[in-house]
PDB file of C-alpha atoms in Angstrom:
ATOM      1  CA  UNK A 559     110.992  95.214  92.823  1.00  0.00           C
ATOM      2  CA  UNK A 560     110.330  98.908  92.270  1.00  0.00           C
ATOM      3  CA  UNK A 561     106.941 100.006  94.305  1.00  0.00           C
ATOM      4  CA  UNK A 562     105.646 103.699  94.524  1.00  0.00           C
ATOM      5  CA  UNK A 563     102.816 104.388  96.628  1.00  0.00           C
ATOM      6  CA  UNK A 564     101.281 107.485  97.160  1.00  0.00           C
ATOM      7  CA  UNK A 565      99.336 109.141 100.042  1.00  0.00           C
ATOM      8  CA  UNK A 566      97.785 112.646 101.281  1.00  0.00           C
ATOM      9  CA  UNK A 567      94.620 112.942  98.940  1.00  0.00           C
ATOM     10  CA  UNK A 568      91.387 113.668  99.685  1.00  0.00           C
ATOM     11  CA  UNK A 569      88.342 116.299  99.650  1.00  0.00           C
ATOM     12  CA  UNK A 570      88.663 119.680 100.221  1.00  0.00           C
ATOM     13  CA  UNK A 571      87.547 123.381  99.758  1.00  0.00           C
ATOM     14  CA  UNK A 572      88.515 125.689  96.834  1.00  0.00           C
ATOM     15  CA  UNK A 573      91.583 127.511  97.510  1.00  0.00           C
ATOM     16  CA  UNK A 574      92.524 124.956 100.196  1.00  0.00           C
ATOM     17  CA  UNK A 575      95.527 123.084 100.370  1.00  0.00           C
ATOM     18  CA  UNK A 576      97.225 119.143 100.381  1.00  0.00           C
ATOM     19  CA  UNK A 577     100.461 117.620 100.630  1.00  0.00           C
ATOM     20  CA  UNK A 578     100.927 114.637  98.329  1.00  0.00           C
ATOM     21  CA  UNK A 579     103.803 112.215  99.070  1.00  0.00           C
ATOM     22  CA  UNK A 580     105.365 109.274  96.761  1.00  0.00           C
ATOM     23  CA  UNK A 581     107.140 106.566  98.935  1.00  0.00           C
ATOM     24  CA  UNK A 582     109.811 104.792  96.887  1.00  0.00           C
ATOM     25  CA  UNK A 583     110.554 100.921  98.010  1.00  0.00           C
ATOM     26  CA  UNK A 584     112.674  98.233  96.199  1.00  0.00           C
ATOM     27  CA  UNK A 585     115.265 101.069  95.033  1.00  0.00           C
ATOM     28  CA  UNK A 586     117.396 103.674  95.475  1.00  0.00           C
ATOM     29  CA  UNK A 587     115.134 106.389  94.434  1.00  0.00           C
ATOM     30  CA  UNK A 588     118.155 108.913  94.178  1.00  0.00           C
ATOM     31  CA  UNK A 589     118.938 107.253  90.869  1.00  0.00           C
ATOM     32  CA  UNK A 590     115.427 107.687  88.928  1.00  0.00           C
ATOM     33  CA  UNK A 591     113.493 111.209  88.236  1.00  0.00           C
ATOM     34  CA  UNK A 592     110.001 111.422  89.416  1.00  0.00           C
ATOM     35  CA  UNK A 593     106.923 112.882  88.197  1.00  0.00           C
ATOM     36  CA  UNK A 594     103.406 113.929  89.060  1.00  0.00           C
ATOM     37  CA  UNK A 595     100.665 112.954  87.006  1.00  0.00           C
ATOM     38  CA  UNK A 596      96.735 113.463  87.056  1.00  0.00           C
ATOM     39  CA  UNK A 597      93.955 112.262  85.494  1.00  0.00           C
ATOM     40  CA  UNK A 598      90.600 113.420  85.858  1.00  0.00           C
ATOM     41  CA  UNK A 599      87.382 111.856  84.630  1.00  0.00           C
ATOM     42  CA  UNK A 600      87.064 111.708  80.520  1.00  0.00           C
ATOM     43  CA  UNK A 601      90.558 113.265  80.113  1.00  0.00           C
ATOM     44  CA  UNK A 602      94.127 112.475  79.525  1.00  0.00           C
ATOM     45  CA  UNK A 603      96.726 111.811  81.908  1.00  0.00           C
ATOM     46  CA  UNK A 604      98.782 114.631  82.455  1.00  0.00           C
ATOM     47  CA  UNK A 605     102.022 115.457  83.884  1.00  0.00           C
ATOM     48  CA  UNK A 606     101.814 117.972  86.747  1.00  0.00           C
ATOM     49  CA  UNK A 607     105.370 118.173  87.660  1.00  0.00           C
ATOM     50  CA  UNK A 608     108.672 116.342  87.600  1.00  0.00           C
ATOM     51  CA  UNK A 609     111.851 116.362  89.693  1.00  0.00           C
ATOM     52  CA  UNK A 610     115.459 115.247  88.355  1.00  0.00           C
ATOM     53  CA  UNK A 611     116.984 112.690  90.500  1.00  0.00           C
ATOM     54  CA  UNK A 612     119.341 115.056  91.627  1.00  0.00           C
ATOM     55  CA  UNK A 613     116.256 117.802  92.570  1.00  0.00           C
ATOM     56  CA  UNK A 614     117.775 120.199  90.706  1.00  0.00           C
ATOM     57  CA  UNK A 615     115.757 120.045  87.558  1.00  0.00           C
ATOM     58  CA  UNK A 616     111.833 121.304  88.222  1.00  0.00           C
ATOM     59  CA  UNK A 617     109.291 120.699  85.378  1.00  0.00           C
ATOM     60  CA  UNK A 618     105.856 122.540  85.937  1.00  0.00           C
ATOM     61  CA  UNK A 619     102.693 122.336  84.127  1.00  0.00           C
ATOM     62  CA  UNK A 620     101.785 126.079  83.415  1.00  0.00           C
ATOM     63  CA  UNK A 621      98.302 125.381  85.137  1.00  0.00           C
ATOM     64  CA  UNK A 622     100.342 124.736  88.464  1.00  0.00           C
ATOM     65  CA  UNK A 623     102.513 126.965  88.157  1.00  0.00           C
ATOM     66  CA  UNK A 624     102.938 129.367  91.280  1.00  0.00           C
ATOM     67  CA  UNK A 625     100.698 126.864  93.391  1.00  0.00           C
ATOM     68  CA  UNK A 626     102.555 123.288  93.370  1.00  0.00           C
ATOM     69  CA  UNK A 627     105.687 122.670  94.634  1.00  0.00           C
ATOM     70  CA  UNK A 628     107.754 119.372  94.063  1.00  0.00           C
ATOM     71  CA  UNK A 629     110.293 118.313  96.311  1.00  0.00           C
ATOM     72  CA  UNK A 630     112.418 115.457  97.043  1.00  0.00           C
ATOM     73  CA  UNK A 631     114.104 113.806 100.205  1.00  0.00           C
ATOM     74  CA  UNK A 632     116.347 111.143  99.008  1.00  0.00           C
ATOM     75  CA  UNK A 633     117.132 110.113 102.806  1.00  0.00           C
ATOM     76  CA  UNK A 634     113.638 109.608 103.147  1.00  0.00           C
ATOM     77  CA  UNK A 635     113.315 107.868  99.836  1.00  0.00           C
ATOM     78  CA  UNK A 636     110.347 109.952  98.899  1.00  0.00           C
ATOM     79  CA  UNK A 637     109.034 112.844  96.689  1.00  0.00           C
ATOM     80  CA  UNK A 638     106.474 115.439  97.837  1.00  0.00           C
ATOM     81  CA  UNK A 639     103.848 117.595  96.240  1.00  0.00           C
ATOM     82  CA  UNK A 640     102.746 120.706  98.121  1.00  0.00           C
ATOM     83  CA  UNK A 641      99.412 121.838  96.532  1.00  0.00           C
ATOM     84  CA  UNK A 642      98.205 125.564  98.048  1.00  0.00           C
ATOM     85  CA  UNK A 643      95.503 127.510  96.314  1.00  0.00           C
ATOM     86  CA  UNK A 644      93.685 124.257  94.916  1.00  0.00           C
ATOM     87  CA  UNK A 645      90.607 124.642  92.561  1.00  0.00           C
ATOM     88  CA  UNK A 646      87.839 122.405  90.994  1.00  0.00           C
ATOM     89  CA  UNK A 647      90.333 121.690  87.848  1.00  0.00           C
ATOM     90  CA  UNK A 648      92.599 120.362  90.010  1.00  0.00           C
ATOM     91  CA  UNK A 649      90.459 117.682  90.800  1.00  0.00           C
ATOM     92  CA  UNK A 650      91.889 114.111  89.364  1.00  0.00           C
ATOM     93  CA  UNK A 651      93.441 111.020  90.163  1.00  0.00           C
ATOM     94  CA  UNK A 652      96.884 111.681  91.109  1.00  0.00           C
ATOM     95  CA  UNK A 653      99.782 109.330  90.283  1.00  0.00           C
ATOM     96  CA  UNK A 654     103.723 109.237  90.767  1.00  0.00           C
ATOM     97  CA  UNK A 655     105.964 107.596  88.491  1.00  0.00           C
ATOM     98  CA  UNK A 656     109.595 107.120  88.287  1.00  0.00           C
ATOM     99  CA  UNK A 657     112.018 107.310  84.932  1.00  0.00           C
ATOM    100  CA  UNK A 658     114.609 105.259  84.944  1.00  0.00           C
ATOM    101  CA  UNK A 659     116.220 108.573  82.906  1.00  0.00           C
ATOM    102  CA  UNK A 660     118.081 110.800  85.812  1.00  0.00           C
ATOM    103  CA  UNK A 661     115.004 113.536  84.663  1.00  0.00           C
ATOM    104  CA  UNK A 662     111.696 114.122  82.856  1.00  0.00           C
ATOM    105  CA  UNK A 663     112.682 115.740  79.652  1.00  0.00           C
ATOM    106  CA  UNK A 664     109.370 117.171  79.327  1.00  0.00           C
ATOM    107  CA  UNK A 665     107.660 115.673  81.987  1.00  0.00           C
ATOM    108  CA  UNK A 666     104.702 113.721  79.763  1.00  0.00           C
ATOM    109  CA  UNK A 667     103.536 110.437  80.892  1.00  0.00           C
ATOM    110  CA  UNK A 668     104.886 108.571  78.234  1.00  0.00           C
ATOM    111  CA  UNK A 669     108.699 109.259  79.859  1.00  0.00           C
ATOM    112  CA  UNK A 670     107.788 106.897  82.878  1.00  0.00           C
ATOM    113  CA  UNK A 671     108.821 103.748  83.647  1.00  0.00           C
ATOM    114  CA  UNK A 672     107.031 102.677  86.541  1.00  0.00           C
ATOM    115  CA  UNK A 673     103.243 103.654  88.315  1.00  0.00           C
ATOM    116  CA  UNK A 674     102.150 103.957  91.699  1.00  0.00           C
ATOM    117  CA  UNK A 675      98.357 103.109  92.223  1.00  0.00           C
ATOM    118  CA  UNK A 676      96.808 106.793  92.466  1.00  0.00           C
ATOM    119  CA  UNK A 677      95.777 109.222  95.252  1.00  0.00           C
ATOM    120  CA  UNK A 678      92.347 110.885  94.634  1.00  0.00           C
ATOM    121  CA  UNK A 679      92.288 114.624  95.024  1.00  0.00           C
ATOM    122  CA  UNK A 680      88.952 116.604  94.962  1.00  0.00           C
ATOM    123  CA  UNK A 681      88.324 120.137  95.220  1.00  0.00           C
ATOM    124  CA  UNK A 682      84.897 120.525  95.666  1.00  0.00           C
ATOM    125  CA  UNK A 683      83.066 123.192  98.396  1.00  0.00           C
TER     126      UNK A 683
END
């Protein structure tokens, strides 16, 4: 069974930084893109960014752009999201999700397959 589970949220300051991770379990996660997704209070889920199963396809959301970084160790079975320069908009529930697709065409929620449970991030000072 396919299981993603995230870790690496929490509180911190404006302009401060966090390294999300997505641990893949019950498959080879080489084979399936993943994706970053938020939600924050009242609002939509989002995509944040999206990595081919190969890693050589990056999707950004232009609000991330320049601060995130995706990135994917396929011996480790897991995706990472490096988040640097992190302000009060960033603040949401964060999820990973895989597509059984080898990549996120346009990296919207709708694409995925399967959910992990959610890591909260919040940038508050």
């Amino acid at each position: 069974q396919l299981q993603l589970v995230e870790s690496g949220g929490g509180l911190v300051q404006p302009g401060g930084s966090l390294r999300l991770s997505c641990a893949a379990s019950g498959f080879n996660s080489e084979h399936y893109a993943i994706g970053w997704f938020r939600q924050a209070p009242g609002k939509e889920r989002e995509g944040v960014s999206c990595i081919s199963s190969s890693g050589g396809r990056l999707n950004y959301a232009d609000s991330v752009k320049g601060r995130f970084t995706i990135s994917r160790d396929n011996a480790k079975n897991t995706v990472y999201l490096q988040m640097n320069n992190l302000q009060p908009e960033d603040t949401a529930v964060y999820y990973c999700a895989a597509s059984l697709l080898l990549l996120f065409t346009r990296c919207e929620p709708s694409e995925a397959d399967d959910w992990g449970q959610g890591t909260q991030v919040t940038v508050s000072s």
